[in-house]
């Protein structure tokens, strides 16, 4: 079992910046990837950015050159720096972790509780 604790989010004006952080904790697991999804009202949840164990990232096209995902200094943490925010970035952002559980010998997914990001003037 992996537990996720998210921080960051809030209200920001268009063109502003926010930083989301997520810390994962759990025993007998190995993290495959950490990332962020978002879900706007009336829309499906979509992948925003993800970083793999080898530190290679990938982004949805709409956030490339504006958002940066990175590993935190503490083990099993991930940050999402969001710059040049637009109203269409408004959504609930969820931290996601894909991990390997050594006892269960299988890959699993864990989700954070979600944090609201609102971009509005």
Short mmCIF file of N, CA, C and O in Angstrom, two decimals:
data_model
loop_
_atom_site.label_atom_id
_atom_site.label_comp_id
_atom_site.label_asym_id
_atom_site.label_seq_id
_atom_site.Cartn_x
_atom_site.Cartn_y
_atom_site.Cartn_z
N UNK A 1 0.85 -1.19 0.00
CA UNK A 1 0.00 0.00 0.00
C UNK A 1 0.89 1.24 0.00
O UNK A 1 1.87 1.29 0.75
N UNK A 2 0.54 2.20 -0.85
CA UNK A 2 1.27 3.47 -0.93
C UNK A 2 0.33 4.59 -0.52
O UNK A 2 -0.83 4.66 -0.96
N UNK A 3 0.82 5.46 0.34
CA UNK A 3 0.04 6.62 0.77
C UNK A 3 0.63 7.86 0.14
O UNK A 3 1.86 8.03 0.10
N UNK A 4 -0.24 8.74 -0.37
CA UNK A 4 0.20 9.95 -1.04
C UNK A 4 -0.30 11.17 -0.27
O UNK A 4 -1.47 11.22 0.13
N UNK A 5 0.59 12.14 -0.10
CA UNK A 5 0.23 13.40 0.54
C UNK A 5 0.55 14.53 -0.43
O UNK A 5 1.71 14.69 -0.83
N UNK A 6 -0.48 15.27 -0.82
CA UNK A 6 -0.33 16.36 -1.79
C UNK A 6 -0.29 17.71 -1.07
O UNK A 6 -0.88 17.87 0.00
N UNK A 7 0.37 18.66 -1.70
CA UNK A 7 0.35 20.03 -1.20
C UNK A 7 0.44 20.98 -2.39
O UNK A 7 0.91 20.61 -3.47
N UNK A 8 0.04 22.20 -2.17
CA UNK A 8 0.04 23.21 -3.23
C UNK A 8 -1.36 23.42 -3.75
O UNK A 8 -2.33 22.98 -3.16
N UNK A 9 -1.48 24.06 -4.89
CA UNK A 9 -2.78 24.38 -5.44
C UNK A 9 -3.28 25.70 -4.91
O UNK A 9 -2.63 26.35 -4.10
N UNK A 10 -4.45 26.10 -5.39
CA UNK A 10 -5.04 27.35 -4.94
C UNK A 10 -5.56 28.17 -6.10
O UNK A 10 -5.77 27.66 -7.21
N UNK A 11 -5.74 29.46 -5.83
CA UNK A 11 -6.26 30.40 -6.82
C UNK A 11 -5.15 31.29 -7.33
O UNK A 11 -4.36 31.84 -6.52
N UNK A 12 -5.06 31.45 -8.64
CA UNK A 12 -4.02 32.28 -9.24
C UNK A 12 -4.59 32.98 -10.46
O UNK A 12 -5.52 32.46 -11.11
N UNK A 13 -4.05 34.15 -10.76
CA UNK A 13 -4.49 34.88 -11.95
C UNK A 13 -3.87 34.29 -13.20
O UNK A 13 -2.79 33.67 -13.14
N UNK A 14 -4.50 34.49 -14.34
CA UNK A 14 -3.90 34.02 -15.60
C UNK A 14 -2.49 34.58 -15.76
O UNK A 14 -2.24 35.75 -15.48
N UNK A 15 -1.59 33.71 -16.21
CA UNK A 15 -0.19 34.09 -16.35
C UNK A 15 0.63 33.83 -15.11
O UNK A 15 1.86 33.94 -15.14
N UNK A 16 -0.02 33.49 -14.03
CA UNK A 16 0.68 33.23 -12.77
C UNK A 16 1.25 31.83 -12.69
O UNK A 16 1.19 31.05 -13.64
N UNK A 17 1.81 31.53 -11.52
CA UNK A 17 2.48 30.24 -11.30
C UNK A 17 1.99 29.60 -10.01
O UNK A 17 1.61 30.29 -9.06
N UNK A 18 2.04 28.29 -10.01
CA UNK A 18 1.77 27.49 -8.81
C UNK A 18 2.69 26.28 -8.83
O UNK A 18 3.15 25.86 -9.90
N UNK A 19 2.89 25.73 -7.65
CA UNK A 19 3.73 24.53 -7.52
C UNK A 19 2.96 23.50 -6.71
O UNK A 19 2.49 23.79 -5.61
N UNK A 20 2.86 22.30 -7.28
CA UNK A 20 2.25 21.17 -6.58
C UNK A 20 3.34 20.21 -6.15
O UNK A 20 4.31 20.00 -6.88
N UNK A 21 3.16 19.63 -4.98
CA UNK A 21 4.10 18.62 -4.49
C UNK A 21 3.33 17.41 -4.01
O UNK A 21 2.19 17.51 -3.57
N UNK A 22 3.99 16.27 -4.11
CA UNK A 22 3.38 15.01 -3.68
C UNK A 22 4.46 14.12 -3.09
O UNK A 22 5.53 13.96 -3.69
N UNK A 23 4.18 13.57 -1.93
CA UNK A 23 5.11 12.65 -1.27
C UNK A 23 4.45 11.29 -1.13
O UNK A 23 3.31 11.20 -0.68
N UNK A 24 5.17 10.26 -1.53
CA UNK A 24 4.66 8.89 -1.46
C UNK A 24 5.39 8.13 -0.36
O UNK A 24 6.62 8.25 -0.23
N UNK A 25 4.66 7.34 0.39
CA UNK A 25 5.27 6.51 1.41
C UNK A 25 4.64 5.13 1.37
O UNK A 25 3.46 4.98 1.09
N UNK A 26 5.47 4.13 1.64
CA UNK A 26 4.97 2.77 1.63
C UNK A 26 6.11 1.78 1.77
O UNK A 26 7.24 2.09 1.38
N UNK A 27 5.82 0.62 2.30
CA UNK A 27 6.85 -0.39 2.51
C UNK A 27 6.77 -1.46 1.42
O UNK A 27 5.70 -1.71 0.86
N UNK A 28 7.89 -2.04 1.15
CA UNK A 28 7.98 -3.16 0.21
C UNK A 28 7.48 -2.80 -1.19
O UNK A 28 6.86 -3.62 -1.87
N UNK A 29 7.75 -1.56 -1.59
CA UNK A 29 7.34 -1.13 -2.92
C UNK A 29 8.51 -0.46 -3.63
O UNK A 29 9.45 0.01 -3.00
N UNK A 30 8.41 -0.45 -4.94
CA UNK A 30 9.37 0.26 -5.77
C UNK A 30 8.58 1.13 -6.74
O UNK A 30 7.70 0.63 -7.46
N UNK A 31 8.90 2.41 -6.75
CA UNK A 31 8.14 3.35 -7.59
C UNK A 31 8.55 3.21 -9.05
O UNK A 31 9.73 3.28 -9.38
N UNK A 32 7.57 3.02 -9.93
CA UNK A 32 7.83 2.98 -11.37
C UNK A 32 7.72 4.36 -11.98
O UNK A 32 8.51 4.74 -12.84
N UNK A 33 6.69 5.09 -11.56
CA UNK A 33 6.49 6.44 -12.07
C UNK A 33 5.64 7.23 -11.09
O UNK A 33 4.87 6.65 -10.32
N UNK A 34 5.82 8.55 -11.12
CA UNK A 34 5.00 9.46 -10.34
C UNK A 34 4.53 10.55 -11.28
O UNK A 34 5.25 10.95 -12.21
N UNK A 35 3.33 11.05 -11.05
CA UNK A 35 2.84 12.08 -11.95
C UNK A 35 1.58 12.75 -11.45
O UNK A 35 1.16 12.55 -10.31
N UNK A 36 1.03 13.57 -12.32
CA UNK A 36 -0.17 14.33 -12.02
C UNK A 36 -1.19 14.17 -13.13
O UNK A 36 -0.85 14.26 -14.31
N UNK A 37 -2.42 13.95 -12.70
CA UNK A 37 -3.57 13.97 -13.59
C UNK A 37 -4.45 15.15 -13.17
O UNK A 37 -4.29 15.69 -12.08
N UNK A 38 -5.36 15.53 -14.03
CA UNK A 38 -6.31 16.58 -13.67
C UNK A 38 -7.68 16.26 -14.24
O UNK A 38 -7.80 15.56 -15.26
N UNK A 39 -8.69 16.78 -13.56
CA UNK A 39 -10.06 16.58 -14.02
C UNK A 39 -10.83 17.89 -13.84
O UNK A 39 -10.98 18.37 -12.71
N UNK A 40 -11.27 18.43 -14.96
CA UNK A 40 -12.09 19.64 -14.95
C UNK A 40 -13.56 19.23 -14.91
O UNK A 40 -13.91 18.12 -15.31
N UNK A 41 -14.44 20.11 -14.45
CA UNK A 41 -15.87 19.78 -14.39
C UNK A 41 -16.40 19.36 -15.75
O UNK A 41 -16.16 20.03 -16.76
N UNK A 42 -17.08 18.23 -15.78
CA UNK A 42 -17.68 17.74 -17.01
C UNK A 42 -16.72 17.08 -17.97
O UNK A 42 -17.10 16.71 -19.09
N UNK A 43 -15.47 16.94 -17.56
CA UNK A 43 -14.46 16.32 -18.44
C UNK A 43 -13.86 15.09 -17.79
O UNK A 43 -13.94 14.90 -16.58
N UNK A 44 -13.24 14.27 -18.63
CA UNK A 44 -12.58 13.08 -18.12
C UNK A 44 -11.22 13.45 -17.51
O UNK A 44 -10.63 14.47 -17.85
N UNK A 45 -10.77 12.61 -16.61
CA UNK A 45 -9.46 12.82 -16.01
C UNK A 45 -8.39 12.59 -17.09
O UNK A 45 -8.47 11.63 -17.86
N UNK A 46 -7.40 13.47 -17.12
CA UNK A 46 -6.36 13.35 -18.13
C UNK A 46 -4.98 13.44 -17.47
O UNK A 46 -4.80 14.12 -16.45
N UNK A 47 -4.03 12.77 -18.09
CA UNK A 47 -2.64 12.85 -17.64
C UNK A 47 -2.09 14.24 -17.98
O UNK A 47 -2.23 14.70 -19.11
N UNK A 48 -1.45 14.86 -17.00
CA UNK A 48 -0.80 16.15 -17.22
C UNK A 48 0.70 15.95 -17.45
O UNK A 48 1.26 16.40 -18.44
N UNK A 49 1.33 15.27 -16.52
CA UNK A 49 2.77 15.04 -16.62
C UNK A 49 3.12 13.83 -15.76
O UNK A 49 2.47 13.55 -14.76
N UNK A 50 4.20 13.16 -16.16
CA UNK A 50 4.63 11.96 -15.45
C UNK A 50 6.14 11.89 -15.55
O UNK A 50 6.72 12.27 -16.57
N UNK A 51 6.76 11.38 -14.49
CA UNK A 51 8.20 11.18 -14.51
C UNK A 51 8.48 9.75 -14.09
O UNK A 51 7.91 9.25 -13.11
N UNK A 52 9.36 9.09 -14.83
CA UNK A 52 9.64 7.69 -14.59
C UNK A 52 10.84 7.52 -13.66
O UNK A 52 11.53 8.49 -13.33
N UNK A 53 11.09 6.29 -13.28
CA UNK A 53 12.17 6.00 -12.34
C UNK A 53 13.52 6.46 -12.88
O UNK A 53 14.42 6.78 -12.10
N UNK A 54 13.66 6.48 -14.20
CA UNK A 54 14.93 6.93 -14.79
C UNK A 54 14.95 8.44 -14.99
O UNK A 54 15.83 8.97 -15.67
N UNK A 55 13.96 9.14 -14.41
CA UNK A 55 13.82 10.60 -14.47
C UNK A 55 13.41 11.14 -15.83
O UNK A 55 13.46 12.35 -16.06
N UNK A 56 13.00 10.28 -16.73
CA UNK A 56 12.49 10.75 -18.01
C UNK A 56 11.04 11.20 -17.83
O UNK A 56 10.25 10.51 -17.21
N UNK A 57 10.71 12.40 -18.35
CA UNK A 57 9.35 12.92 -18.19
C UNK A 57 8.53 12.81 -19.46
O UNK A 57 9.07 12.64 -20.56
N UNK A 58 7.23 12.88 -19.31
CA UNK A 58 6.40 13.15 -20.47
C UNK A 58 5.24 14.04 -20.05
O UNK A 58 4.85 14.05 -18.88
N UNK A 59 4.74 14.81 -21.01
CA UNK A 59 3.73 15.83 -20.76
C UNK A 59 2.61 15.75 -21.79
O UNK A 59 2.84 15.34 -22.94
N UNK A 60 1.45 16.16 -21.38
CA UNK A 60 0.38 16.35 -22.35
C UNK A 60 0.74 17.59 -23.17
O UNK A 60 1.38 18.53 -22.65
N UNK A 61 0.38 17.61 -24.43
CA UNK A 61 0.82 18.69 -25.32
C UNK A 61 0.41 20.07 -24.82
O UNK A 61 1.16 21.04 -24.98
N UNK A 62 -0.73 20.16 -24.18
CA UNK A 62 -1.26 21.47 -23.79
C UNK A 62 -0.44 22.15 -22.69
O UNK A 62 -0.61 23.35 -22.44
N UNK A 63 0.44 21.41 -22.01
CA UNK A 63 1.22 22.02 -20.92
C UNK A 63 2.71 22.05 -21.22
O UNK A 63 3.50 22.59 -20.42
N UNK A 64 3.11 21.50 -22.34
CA UNK A 64 4.54 21.52 -22.69
C UNK A 64 5.03 22.95 -22.75
O UNK A 64 4.34 23.84 -23.23
N UNK A 65 6.24 23.18 -22.28
CA UNK A 65 6.89 24.49 -22.23
C UNK A 65 6.31 25.41 -21.16
O UNK A 65 6.77 26.54 -21.01
N UNK A 66 5.29 24.96 -20.42
CA UNK A 66 4.75 25.75 -19.32
C UNK A 66 4.90 25.05 -17.98
O UNK A 66 5.12 25.68 -16.95
N UNK A 67 4.75 23.72 -17.97
CA UNK A 67 4.83 22.94 -16.75
C UNK A 67 6.12 22.13 -16.75
O UNK A 67 6.59 21.68 -17.81
N UNK A 68 6.67 21.95 -15.55
CA UNK A 68 7.87 21.12 -15.39
C UNK A 68 7.67 20.17 -14.23
O UNK A 68 7.37 20.60 -13.12
N UNK A 69 7.86 18.88 -14.50
CA UNK A 69 7.77 17.88 -13.45
C UNK A 69 9.18 17.48 -13.05
O UNK A 69 10.06 17.35 -13.92
N UNK A 70 9.39 17.28 -11.77
CA UNK A 70 10.73 16.93 -11.29
C UNK A 70 10.62 16.12 -10.01
O UNK A 70 9.62 16.19 -9.29
N UNK A 71 11.67 15.38 -9.74
CA UNK A 71 11.76 14.67 -8.48
C UNK A 71 12.14 15.66 -7.39
O UNK A 71 12.95 16.56 -7.61
N UNK A 72 11.58 15.48 -6.21
CA UNK A 72 11.94 16.32 -5.09
C UNK A 72 13.24 15.85 -4.45
O UNK A 72 13.76 14.79 -4.77
N UNK A 73 13.75 16.65 -3.53
CA UNK A 73 14.97 16.26 -2.83
C UNK A 73 14.76 15.07 -1.92
O UNK A 73 15.64 14.21 -1.77
N UNK A 74 13.59 15.00 -1.32
CA UNK A 74 13.28 13.84 -0.47
C UNK A 74 12.91 12.66 -1.36
O UNK A 74 12.41 12.81 -2.46
N UNK A 75 13.16 11.49 -0.85
CA UNK A 75 12.88 10.27 -1.62
C UNK A 75 11.38 10.15 -1.89
O UNK A 75 10.56 10.46 -1.04
N UNK A 76 11.07 9.71 -3.07
CA UNK A 76 9.68 9.43 -3.47
C UNK A 76 8.79 10.67 -3.37
O UNK A 76 7.65 10.60 -2.88
N UNK A 77 9.34 11.80 -3.79
CA UNK A 77 8.53 13.01 -3.90
C UNK A 77 8.59 13.52 -5.33
O UNK A 77 9.58 13.29 -6.04
N UNK A 78 7.55 14.22 -5.72
CA UNK A 78 7.50 14.77 -7.07
C UNK A 78 6.88 16.16 -7.00
O UNK A 78 5.98 16.40 -6.21
N UNK A 79 7.41 17.04 -7.81
CA UNK A 79 6.92 18.41 -7.89
C UNK A 79 6.43 18.72 -9.29
O UNK A 79 6.98 18.21 -10.27
N UNK A 80 5.43 19.56 -9.37
CA UNK A 80 4.95 20.05 -10.66
C UNK A 80 4.94 21.57 -10.60
O UNK A 80 4.11 22.16 -9.90
N UNK A 81 5.88 22.17 -11.31
CA UNK A 81 5.94 23.62 -11.40
C UNK A 81 5.08 24.06 -12.58
O UNK A 81 5.34 23.64 -13.72
N UNK A 82 4.09 24.88 -12.30
CA UNK A 82 3.15 25.30 -13.35
C UNK A 82 3.29 26.80 -13.57
O UNK A 82 3.01 27.59 -12.66
N UNK A 83 3.76 27.17 -14.74
CA UNK A 83 3.95 28.58 -15.10
C UNK A 83 2.99 28.97 -16.22
O UNK A 83 2.42 28.10 -16.90
N UNK A 84 2.84 30.27 -16.41
CA UNK A 84 1.97 30.78 -17.48
C UNK A 84 0.61 30.11 -17.46
O UNK A 84 0.10 29.66 -18.50
N UNK A 85 0.03 30.04 -16.29
CA UNK A 85 -1.24 29.33 -16.15
C UNK A 85 -2.36 30.02 -16.91
O UNK A 85 -2.41 31.25 -17.02
N UNK A 86 -3.25 29.19 -17.43
CA UNK A 86 -4.38 29.66 -18.23
C UNK A 86 -5.69 29.24 -17.55
O UNK A 86 -5.70 28.25 -16.81
N UNK A 87 -6.77 29.92 -17.83
CA UNK A 87 -8.06 29.50 -17.24
C UNK A 87 -8.41 28.04 -17.56
O UNK A 87 -9.00 27.36 -16.72
N UNK A 88 -7.99 27.57 -18.71
CA UNK A 88 -8.28 26.18 -19.07
C UNK A 88 -7.47 25.17 -18.28
O UNK A 88 -7.69 23.96 -18.40
N UNK A 89 -6.53 25.63 -17.47
CA UNK A 89 -5.79 24.74 -16.57
C UNK A 89 -6.58 24.49 -15.28
O UNK A 89 -6.16 23.66 -14.45
N UNK A 90 -7.67 25.18 -15.09
CA UNK A 90 -8.49 25.01 -13.90
C UNK A 90 -9.02 23.58 -13.82
O UNK A 90 -9.64 23.08 -14.76
N UNK A 91 -8.75 22.94 -12.70
CA UNK A 91 -9.16 21.54 -12.51
C UNK A 91 -8.75 21.09 -11.12
O UNK A 91 -8.02 21.80 -10.41
N UNK A 92 -9.22 19.91 -10.76
CA UNK A 92 -8.69 19.23 -9.59
C UNK A 92 -7.50 18.39 -10.07
O UNK A 92 -7.65 17.61 -11.02
N UNK A 93 -6.38 18.57 -9.43
CA UNK A 93 -5.15 17.87 -9.81
C UNK A 93 -4.91 16.72 -8.83
O UNK A 93 -4.94 16.93 -7.61
N UNK A 94 -4.65 15.54 -9.38
CA UNK A 94 -4.45 14.34 -8.57
C UNK A 94 -3.03 13.81 -8.76
O UNK A 94 -2.58 13.61 -9.90
N UNK A 95 -2.38 13.55 -7.66
CA UNK A 95 -1.09 12.86 -7.73
C UNK A 95 -1.34 11.38 -8.00
O UNK A 95 -2.29 10.79 -7.46
N UNK A 96 -0.51 10.80 -8.83
CA UNK A 96 -0.64 9.37 -9.18
C UNK A 96 0.73 8.71 -9.10
O UNK A 96 1.74 9.27 -9.52
N UNK A 97 0.73 7.52 -8.56
CA UNK A 97 1.95 6.72 -8.48
C UNK A 97 1.66 5.33 -9.00
O UNK A 97 0.65 4.72 -8.64
N UNK A 98 2.53 4.85 -9.87
CA UNK A 98 2.51 3.45 -10.29
C UNK A 98 3.71 2.77 -9.63
O UNK A 98 4.83 3.27 -9.74
N UNK A 99 3.46 1.67 -8.92
CA UNK A 99 4.53 1.05 -8.17
C UNK A 99 4.45 -0.46 -8.26
O UNK A 99 3.41 -1.04 -8.57
N UNK A 100 5.59 -1.07 -7.96
CA UNK A 100 5.68 -2.53 -7.88
C UNK A 100 5.66 -2.94 -6.42
O UNK A 100 6.45 -2.43 -5.62
N UNK A 101 4.74 -3.85 -6.07
CA UNK A 101 4.64 -4.35 -4.70
C UNK A 101 5.36 -5.70 -4.63
O UNK A 101 4.97 -6.65 -5.32
N UNK A 102 6.39 -5.78 -3.81
CA UNK A 102 7.23 -6.98 -3.77
C UNK A 102 6.50 -8.21 -3.24
O UNK A 102 6.72 -9.33 -3.72
N UNK A 103 5.64 -8.04 -2.27
CA UNK A 103 4.92 -9.20 -1.73
C UNK A 103 3.82 -9.67 -2.68
O UNK A 103 3.63 -10.87 -2.90
N UNK A 104 3.11 -8.73 -3.26
CA UNK A 104 2.04 -9.07 -4.19
C UNK A 104 2.58 -9.40 -5.57
O UNK A 104 1.86 -9.95 -6.41
N UNK A 105 3.84 -9.03 -5.81
CA UNK A 105 4.51 -9.29 -7.10
C UNK A 105 3.68 -8.77 -8.26
O UNK A 105 3.42 -9.47 -9.26
N UNK A 106 3.25 -7.56 -8.15
CA UNK A 106 2.46 -6.95 -9.22
C UNK A 106 2.57 -5.43 -9.15
O UNK A 106 2.90 -4.87 -8.10
N UNK A 107 2.27 -4.80 -10.30
CA UNK A 107 2.23 -3.35 -10.36
C UNK A 107 0.86 -2.87 -9.85
O UNK A 107 -0.17 -3.48 -10.13
N UNK A 108 0.89 -1.74 -9.16
CA UNK A 108 -0.34 -1.18 -8.59
C UNK A 108 -0.33 0.31 -8.83
O UNK A 108 0.70 0.91 -9.14
N UNK A 109 -1.51 0.92 -8.62
CA UNK A 109 -1.66 2.36 -8.73
C UNK A 109 -2.17 2.93 -7.42
O UNK A 109 -2.97 2.31 -6.74
N UNK A 110 -1.71 4.13 -7.11
CA UNK A 110 -2.21 4.86 -5.95
C UNK A 110 -2.54 6.29 -6.38
O UNK A 110 -1.87 6.85 -7.27
N UNK A 111 -3.56 6.86 -5.75
CA UNK A 111 -4.02 8.20 -6.08
C UNK A 111 -4.06 9.07 -4.83
O UNK A 111 -4.42 8.60 -3.75
N UNK A 112 -3.75 10.36 -5.05
CA UNK A 112 -3.92 11.32 -3.97
C UNK A 112 -5.37 11.76 -3.89
O UNK A 112 -6.20 11.38 -4.72
N UNK A 113 -5.67 12.58 -2.90
CA UNK A 113 -7.06 13.00 -2.68
C UNK A 113 -7.48 14.13 -3.61
O UNK A 113 -8.67 14.42 -3.75
N UNK A 114 -6.50 14.76 -4.27
CA UNK A 114 -6.81 15.83 -5.20
C UNK A 114 -6.65 17.20 -4.57
O UNK A 114 -6.93 17.39 -3.39
N UNK A 115 -6.19 18.14 -5.37
CA UNK A 115 -6.05 19.52 -4.91
C UNK A 115 -6.57 20.45 -6.02
O UNK A 115 -6.29 20.24 -7.20
N UNK A 116 -7.32 21.45 -5.62
CA UNK A 116 -7.96 22.34 -6.59
C UNK A 116 -6.98 23.40 -7.07
O UNK A 116 -6.30 24.05 -6.28
N UNK A 117 -6.94 23.56 -8.39
CA UNK A 117 -6.20 24.66 -9.01
C UNK A 117 -7.21 25.48 -9.80
O UNK A 117 -7.89 24.95 -10.68
N UNK A 118 -7.30 26.76 -9.47
CA UNK A 118 -8.24 27.65 -10.15
C UNK A 118 -7.46 28.83 -10.73
O UNK A 118 -6.74 29.52 -10.00
N UNK A 119 -7.61 29.02 -12.04
CA UNK A 119 -6.94 30.13 -12.72
C UNK A 119 -8.03 31.10 -13.19
O UNK A 119 -8.80 30.79 -14.09
N UNK A 120 -8.05 32.24 -12.54
CA UNK A 120 -9.12 33.20 -12.82
C UNK A 120 -8.71 34.60 -12.40
O UNK A 120 -7.96 34.77 -11.43
N UNK A 121 -9.19 35.58 -13.15
CA UNK A 121 -8.92 36.96 -12.78
C UNK A 121 -10.04 37.50 -11.89
O UNK A 121 -10.00 38.65 -11.47
#
